[in-house]
Amino acid sequence: MNVFGAVHLGYLVIETQKFTDWHRFGRDAIGMHADEPDSGTMRFRLDENDCRFLLRWGPAEDVTTLGWQIDDHETFDHILNRVADRGVPLREASAEEAALRGVERLWRFPGPKGLTQEIFTNPLRSGRPLSMRATGFVTGEAGMGHVALTTTRPEQLRGYYNTVFDARLSDYIDETISGMKLKIRFLRVNQRHHSIALAATRGLRLDPIRTRVQHLNIQVAGLDDLTQSYQRVQELGFGMALSVGQHTNDRELSYYARTPSGFEFEVGWNPIVVDETTWKPTTHQGISIWGHTPVGQTILDKLTQFARAARSLREREDTVPALAEDGIPDD
Ligand SMILES: [Fe+2]
């Protein structure tokens, strides 16, 4: 059985202590619908689903969990068996945990870099009207967007997502950022060009990023949503990481804002949709056709990144080896 196409990025869990800033960022700047079910919880919606971002109170200031929607129970059971057969611990979440995420049938198991992976079948849609500044977001078959991770072990991470979700390689990008040569691998699990991007330094394997997730991405419905949210991010005083630009591989027009937790939040518009009958992986030079200019990075920011990268040489990144197998080398 191949589960490709039946898997969709459904929600993300973020651990933070900056609820007030996140509320302004998510609702007032980006333009999402905000709910606060209780004092230790905030949620953002993008569409009819009750939850696309779950914010829990805690010190990590990071994405802690990726939630994946699975189309049917048969596929769901098949994925659970893949994980269980390899001796990786998996656990059914409590009814309370499922309710917080607005989903039914929720299980979890460990993922690379300490990112918990959760799978669920049905999202809850309680039908409450949306109140948001954006006109809409593109989700559906393509899922809610994507996440990008930096990794020192890209072959193992490809192996992991291949084993668990039958992920396919869309393409590569070679890029130099802050003097570091990077190779980025783009993986898809459905028609969205990528739900996971894996960035690794070439040569000496370094990880310059503190957080598990370097950036996440959501897709706005209209070009006006992109330009107006860009203006609001600036007017409300949130940091911009990369100005508006267009990507080489999926052709998405986007900008990258800095979240209150420190990782980046990419807002994109109009990426291509992959046609499985004709798609062929290639390598692009550079992440952008134009734009995506770094904004306001200080010397201190750069030094902090180098210090973090140097520290990563001494750490061994967790890959859940039982699911990564021997890893998948580049084509
Ligand atoms: Fe991205």
CSV table of C-alpha atoms and ligand atoms in Angstrom, one decimal:
chain,number,residue,atom,x,y,z
A,1,MET,CA,0.0,0.0,0.0
A,2,ASN,CA,1.2,3.5,-0.9
A,3,VAL,CA,-0.1,6.3,1.3
A,4,PHE,CA,1.1,9.2,-0.9
A,5,GLY,CA,-1.7,11.7,-1.6
A,6,ALA,CA,-3.7,10.6,1.5
A,7,VAL,CA,-1.6,12.6,3.9
A,8,HIS,CA,-2.1,16.4,4.5
A,9,LEU,CA,-0.4,18.8,6.9
A,10,GLY,CA,-3.3,19.5,9.3
A,11,TYR,CA,-2.1,21.6,12.2
A,12,LEU,CA,1.0,22.6,14.1
A,13,VAL,CA,1.5,22.8,17.9
A,14,ILE,CA,3.6,25.7,19.2
A,15,GLU,CA,4.9,26.0,22.7
A,16,THR,CA,5.3,29.7,23.8
A,17,GLN,CA,5.0,32.1,26.7
A,18,LYS,CA,4.3,35.0,24.4
A,19,PHE,CA,0.6,34.7,24.1
A,20,THR,CA,-0.1,38.5,23.9
A,21,ASP,CA,2.4,39.0,21.1
A,22,TRP,CA,1.3,35.8,19.3
A,23,HIS,CA,-2.3,37.1,19.4
A,24,ARG,CA,-1.3,40.4,17.8
A,25,PHE,CA,0.9,38.6,15.3
A,26,GLY,CA,-1.5,35.9,14.3
A,27,ARG,CA,-4.7,37.8,14.3
A,28,ASP,CA,-3.9,41.4,13.7
A,29,ALA,CA,-0.8,41.1,11.5
A,30,ILE,CA,-1.1,37.8,9.5
A,31,GLY,CA,-4.9,38.0,9.5
A,32,MET,CA,-5.9,34.6,11.0
A,33,HIS,CA,-9.0,33.8,13.2
A,34,ALA,CA,-8.0,33.6,16.9
A,35,ASP,CA,-9.7,31.7,19.6
A,36,GLU,CA,-8.8,31.4,23.3
A,37,PRO,CA,-10.5,28.3,24.7
A,38,ASP,CA,-8.8,28.6,28.1
A,39,SER,CA,-6.0,30.7,29.7
A,40,GLY,CA,-3.2,28.2,28.7
A,41,THR,CA,-4.3,27.7,25.1
A,42,MET,CA,-4.7,29.8,22.0
A,43,ARG,CA,-5.8,28.6,18.6
A,44,PHE,CA,-5.7,30.0,15.1
A,45,ARG,CA,-8.0,29.0,12.3
A,46,LEU,CA,-7.5,29.4,8.6
A,47,ASP,CA,-10.6,27.8,7.3
A,48,GLU,CA,-13.6,25.7,8.5
A,49,ASN,CA,-11.4,23.5,10.6
A,50,ASP,CA,-11.5,24.3,14.3
A,51,CYS,CA,-7.7,24.4,14.8
A,52,ARG,CA,-4.7,25.0,12.5
A,53,PHE,CA,-2.3,26.3,15.1
A,54,LEU,CA,-2.5,25.2,18.8
A,55,LEU,CA,-0.4,27.4,21.1
A,56,ARG,CA,0.4,25.8,24.5
A,57,TRP,CA,1.9,27.6,27.4
A,58,GLY,CA,5.6,26.6,27.9
A,59,PRO,CA,9.2,27.7,27.6
A,60,ALA,CA,10.3,26.1,24.2
A,61,GLU,CA,9.4,29.0,21.9
A,62,ASP,CA,9.2,26.5,19.1
A,63,VAL,CA,7.0,24.2,17.0
A,64,THR,CA,6.8,21.0,19.0
A,65,THR,CA,4.4,18.9,17.0
A,66,LEU,CA,3.3,18.4,13.4
A,67,GLY,CA,-0.3,17.1,13.0
A,68,TRP,CA,-1.1,15.2,9.8
A,69,GLN,CA,-4.6,14.5,8.5
A,70,ILE,CA,-5.0,11.0,7.0
A,71,ASP,CA,-7.9,10.4,4.6
A,72,ASP,CA,-9.3,7.2,5.8
A,73,HIS,CA,-9.1,4.6,8.6
A,74,GLU,CA,-7.4,1.9,6.4
A,75,THR,CA,-4.6,4.3,5.5
A,76,PHE,CA,-4.4,5.4,9.1
A,77,ASP,CA,-4.1,1.8,10.4
A,78,HIS,CA,-1.5,1.1,7.7
A,79,ILE,CA,0.7,4.0,8.9
A,80,LEU,CA,0.3,3.0,12.6
A,81,ASN,CA,1.4,-0.5,11.6
A,82,ARG,CA,4.5,0.8,9.8
A,83,VAL,CA,5.6,2.6,13.0
A,84,ALA,CA,4.7,-0.2,15.4
A,85,ASP,CA,6.3,-2.9,13.2
A,86,ARG,CA,9.6,-1.1,13.6
A,87,GLY,CA,9.4,-1.0,17.3
A,88,VAL,CA,8.9,2.8,17.6
A,89,PRO,CA,6.6,3.7,20.5
A,90,LEU,CA,3.3,5.1,19.6
A,91,ARG,CA,0.4,6.1,21.7
A,92,GLU,CA,-3.2,7.1,21.4
A,93,ALA,CA,-3.8,10.7,22.6
A,94,SER,CA,-6.5,11.4,25.2
A,95,ALA,CA,-9.9,12.7,24.3
A,96,GLU,CA,-8.9,16.0,25.8
A,97,GLU,CA,-5.8,16.3,23.7
A,98,ALA,CA,-7.8,15.4,20.6
A,99,ALA,CA,-10.4,18.1,21.5
A,100,LEU,CA,-7.8,20.7,21.9
A,101,ARG,CA,-6.5,20.1,18.4
A,102,GLY,CA,-10.1,19.9,17.0
A,103,VAL,CA,-9.7,16.4,15.6
A,104,GLU,CA,-10.9,12.8,15.9
A,105,ARG,CA,-8.8,9.7,16.3
A,106,LEU,CA,-5.4,11.0,17.3
A,107,TRP,CA,-2.2,9.0,17.7
A,108,ARG,CA,1.4,10.2,18.1
A,109,PHE,CA,4.9,8.9,17.7
A,110,PRO,CA,8.4,10.4,17.7
A,111,GLY,CA,9.8,12.3,14.8
A,112,PRO,CA,13.2,13.6,13.8
A,113,LYS,CA,14.8,16.5,15.8
A,114,GLY,CA,12.4,15.8,18.6
A,115,LEU,CA,9.4,16.9,16.6
A,116,THR,CA,6.5,14.8,17.7
A,117,GLN,CA,4.4,13.5,14.7
A,118,GLU,CA,0.6,13.2,15.2
A,119,ILE,CA,-1.9,11.7,12.9
A,120,PHE,CA,-5.6,12.1,12.9
A,121,THR,CA,-8.5,11.2,10.7
A,122,ASN,CA,-11.3,13.8,10.9
A,123,PRO,CA,-10.9,17.5,11.7
A,124,LEU,CA,-13.8,18.9,13.7
A,125,ARG,CA,-15.8,21.6,12.0
A,126,SER,CA,-18.1,23.2,14.5
A,127,GLY,CA,-19.3,25.7,11.9
A,128,ARG,CA,-18.6,28.9,13.9
A,129,PRO,CA,-18.1,31.8,11.5
A,130,LEU,CA,-14.6,33.0,10.7
A,131,SER,CA,-13.6,36.4,11.8
A,132,MET,CA,-10.3,37.3,10.1
A,133,ARG,CA,-8.6,40.0,8.2
A,134,ALA,CA,-7.4,37.7,5.3
A,135,THR,CA,-10.1,36.9,2.7
A,136,GLY,CA,-9.0,33.2,3.0
A,137,PHE,CA,-6.3,30.6,3.0
A,138,VAL,CA,-5.6,27.7,0.6
A,139,THR,CA,-5.7,24.4,2.4
A,140,GLY,CA,-7.8,21.4,1.4
A,141,GLU,CA,-6.1,18.6,-0.6
A,142,ALA,CA,-2.8,20.4,-0.3
A,143,GLY,CA,-2.9,20.7,3.4
A,144,MET,CA,-2.3,23.9,5.4
A,145,GLY,CA,1.2,24.8,4.0
A,146,HIS,CA,4.7,23.5,4.9
A,147,VAL,CA,7.5,23.4,7.4
A,148,ALA,CA,11.2,23.8,6.8
A,149,LEU,CA,13.8,22.2,9.0
A,150,THR,CA,17.5,22.6,9.1
A,151,THR,CA,19.3,19.3,9.6
A,152,THR,CA,22.7,17.7,9.8
A,153,ARG,CA,21.2,14.4,8.6
A,154,PRO,CA,19.1,15.0,5.5
A,155,GLU,CA,19.4,11.5,4.2
A,156,GLN,CA,17.9,10.1,7.4
A,157,LEU,CA,15.1,12.6,7.4
A,158,ARG,CA,14.2,11.7,3.9
A,159,GLY,CA,14.3,8.1,4.9
A,160,TYR,CA,12.0,8.8,7.8
A,161,TYR,CA,9.3,10.6,5.7
A,162,ASN,CA,9.7,8.0,2.9
A,163,THR,CA,9.1,5.2,5.4
A,164,VAL,CA,6.2,6.8,7.3
A,165,PHE,CA,4.3,8.7,4.5
A,166,ASP,CA,5.8,7.6,1.1
A,167,ALA,CA,7.1,11.2,0.6
A,168,ARG,CA,8.4,12.0,-2.8
A,169,LEU,CA,11.3,14.3,-3.7
A,170,SER,CA,10.0,17.4,-5.7
A,171,ASP,CA,13.4,19.0,-6.3
A,172,TYR,CA,16.6,20.4,-4.8
A,173,ILE,CA,17.8,24.0,-4.4
A,174,ASP,CA,21.5,24.9,-3.9
A,175,GLU,CA,21.9,28.2,-2.1
A,176,THR,CA,24.5,30.2,-0.2
A,177,ILE,CA,23.2,32.0,2.9
A,178,SER,CA,25.4,34.0,5.2
A,179,GLY,CA,28.5,32.4,3.6
A,180,MET,CA,27.1,28.8,4.2
A,181,LYS,CA,26.5,26.6,1.2
A,182,LEU,CA,23.2,24.8,1.6
A,183,LYS,CA,21.4,22.0,-0.2
A,184,ILE,CA,17.6,22.1,0.4
A,185,ARG,CA,15.5,19.0,-0.3
A,186,PHE,CA,11.8,19.5,-1.0
A,187,LEU,CA,9.4,16.6,-0.1
A,188,ARG,CA,5.8,16.3,-1.0
A,189,VAL,CA,3.1,14.0,0.3
A,190,ASN,CA,0.3,15.3,-1.9
A,191,GLN,CA,-0.2,17.8,-4.7
A,192,ARG,CA,1.4,20.6,-2.7
A,193,HIS,CA,5.0,21.0,-4.1
A,194,HIS,CA,6.4,20.5,-0.6
A,195,SER,CA,5.0,19.9,2.9
A,196,ILE,CA,8.5,19.4,4.3
A,197,ALA,CA,11.7,21.2,3.3
A,198,LEU,CA,15.1,19.9,4.6
A,199,ALA,CA,18.0,22.3,4.5
A,200,ALA,CA,21.5,21.0,5.2
A,201,THR,CA,24.9,22.6,4.9
A,202,ARG,CA,27.1,21.0,2.2
A,203,GLY,CA,30.5,19.7,3.4
A,204,LEU,CA,30.8,20.2,7.1
A,205,ARG,CA,27.4,19.4,8.6
A,206,LEU,CA,26.3,22.3,10.8
A,207,ASP,CA,22.9,23.3,12.1
A,208,PRO,CA,22.7,27.1,12.5
A,209,ILE,CA,19.1,27.3,13.8
A,210,ARG,CA,18.0,27.1,17.4
A,211,THR,CA,14.5,26.0,16.8
A,212,ARG,CA,13.3,22.6,15.4
A,213,VAL,CA,11.4,24.4,12.6
A,214,GLN,CA,13.3,27.2,10.8
A,215,HIS,CA,10.1,28.4,9.2
A,216,LEU,CA,6.5,27.4,8.5
A,217,ASN,CA,4.4,28.5,5.6
A,218,ILE,CA,0.7,29.1,5.0
A,219,GLN,CA,-0.9,30.1,1.7
A,220,VAL,CA,-3.2,33.1,1.3
A,221,ALA,CA,-6.1,33.1,-1.1
A,222,GLY,CA,-5.4,36.4,-2.9
A,223,LEU,CA,-2.5,38.7,-3.8
A,224,ASP,CA,-4.1,41.5,-1.7
A,225,ASP,CA,-3.9,39.2,1.3
A,226,LEU,CA,-0.2,39.0,0.8
A,227,THR,CA,0.5,42.7,0.3
A,228,GLN,CA,-1.9,43.8,3.1
A,229,SER,CA,-0.6,41.3,5.7
A,230,TYR,CA,3.0,42.4,4.7
A,231,GLN,CA,2.0,46.0,5.5
A,232,ARG,CA,0.3,45.0,8.8
A,233,VAL,CA,3.4,43.0,9.9
A,234,GLN,CA,5.5,46.1,9.4
A,235,GLU,CA,3.0,48.6,10.9
A,236,LEU,CA,2.6,46.5,14.0
A,237,GLY,CA,6.4,46.4,14.5
A,238,PHE,CA,7.0,42.7,14.0
A,239,GLY,CA,10.4,41.8,12.4
A,240,MET,CA,10.7,40.9,8.8
A,241,ALA,CA,13.2,38.2,7.9
A,242,LEU,CA,13.0,38.2,4.1
A,243,SER,CA,11.1,40.8,2.0
A,244,VAL,CA,8.7,39.8,-0.7
A,245,GLY,CA,10.2,37.6,-3.4
A,246,GLN,CA,9.4,34.6,-5.7
A,247,HIS,CA,10.8,31.1,-5.2
A,248,THR,CA,12.5,29.3,-8.1
A,249,ASN,CA,11.0,25.9,-7.6
A,250,ASP,CA,7.3,26.2,-6.6
A,251,ARG,CA,7.1,29.8,-8.0
A,252,GLU,CA,5.4,30.9,-4.8
A,253,LEU,CA,5.3,34.7,-4.1
A,254,SER,CA,6.0,35.1,-0.4
A,255,TYR,CA,7.6,37.0,2.5
A,256,TYR,CA,9.0,35.8,5.8
A,257,ALA,CA,8.0,37.5,9.0
A,258,ARG,CA,9.7,36.7,12.4
A,259,THR,CA,7.3,35.2,14.9
A,260,PRO,CA,7.3,36.2,18.6
A,261,SER,CA,8.9,32.9,19.3
A,262,GLY,CA,11.9,33.6,16.9
A,263,PHE,CA,11.3,31.1,14.1
A,264,GLU,CA,10.1,32.5,10.8
A,265,PHE,CA,6.5,32.5,9.3
A,266,GLU,CA,6.3,32.5,5.5
A,267,VAL,CA,3.1,33.9,4.0
A,268,GLY,CA,2.8,32.7,0.4
A,269,TRP,CA,0.5,33.1,-2.6
A,270,ASN,CA,0.0,31.1,-5.8
A,271,PRO,CA,2.5,28.2,-5.8
A,272,ILE,CA,2.3,25.7,-8.6
A,273,VAL,CA,0.5,22.4,-8.0
A,274,VAL,CA,2.4,19.3,-8.9
A,275,ASP,CA,1.1,17.1,-11.8
A,276,GLU,CA,2.3,13.6,-10.9
A,277,THR,CA,2.1,12.5,-14.6
A,278,THR,CA,4.7,14.9,-15.8
A,279,TRP,CA,6.8,16.0,-12.8
A,280,LYS,CA,10.5,15.5,-12.8
A,281,PRO,CA,12.9,16.5,-10.0
A,282,THR,CA,15.6,19.0,-10.9
A,283,THR,CA,18.1,21.2,-9.1
A,284,HIS,CA,17.6,25.0,-8.9
A,285,GLN,CA,20.3,27.5,-8.2
A,286,GLY,CA,19.2,29.9,-5.4
A,287,ILE,CA,15.9,30.0,-3.6
A,288,SER,CA,14.5,33.0,-5.4
A,289,ILE,CA,13.9,34.3,-8.9
A,290,TRP,CA,13.8,37.8,-7.4
A,291,GLY,CA,13.5,39.4,-4.0
A,292,HIS,CA,13.5,37.7,-0.6
A,293,THR,CA,16.1,40.2,0.5
A,294,PRO,CA,17.3,39.7,4.1
A,295,VAL,CA,16.0,42.5,6.4
A,296,GLY,CA,17.7,44.0,9.4
A,297,GLN,CA,20.0,41.1,10.3
A,298,THR,CA,22.7,42.4,12.7
A,299,ILE,CA,26.3,41.3,13.2
A,300,LEU,CA,25.2,40.0,16.6
A,301,ASP,CA,22.5,37.9,15.0
A,302,LYS,CA,25.1,36.4,12.6
A,303,LEU,CA,27.6,35.7,15.4
A,304,THR,CA,24.8,34.0,17.5
A,305,GLN,CA,24.1,31.8,14.5
A,306,PHE,CA,27.7,30.8,14.0
A,307,ALA,CA,28.0,30.0,17.7
A,308,ARG,CA,24.9,27.8,17.5
A,309,ALA,CA,26.3,26.2,14.3
A,310,ALA,CA,29.6,25.4,16.0
A,311,ARG,CA,27.8,23.9,19.0
A,312,SER,CA,25.8,21.6,16.6
A,313,LEU,CA,29.1,19.9,15.6
A,314,ARG,CA,29.2,18.3,19.1
A,315,GLU,CA,25.5,17.3,19.2
A,316,ARG,CA,24.1,14.2,17.5
A,317,GLU,CA,20.7,15.0,15.9
A,318,ASP,CA,18.0,12.5,16.7
A,319,THR,CA,16.5,10.9,13.6
A,320,VAL,CA,14.4,8.0,15.0
A,321,PRO,CA,16.7,5.5,13.2
A,322,ALA,CA,14.2,2.6,13.2
A,323,LEU,CA,12.0,4.7,10.8
A,324,ALA,CA,14.9,6.4,8.9
A,325,GLU,CA,16.4,3.1,8.0
A,326,ASP,CA,19.7,3.7,6.2
A,327,GLY,CA,18.5,7.1,4.9
A,328,ILE,CA,18.0,8.0,1.2
A,329,PRO,CA,21.0,9.4,-0.6
A,330,ASP,CA,20.5,12.3,-3.1
A,331,ASP,CA,19.7,11.3,-6.6
B,1,FE,FE,9.0,27.9,2.6
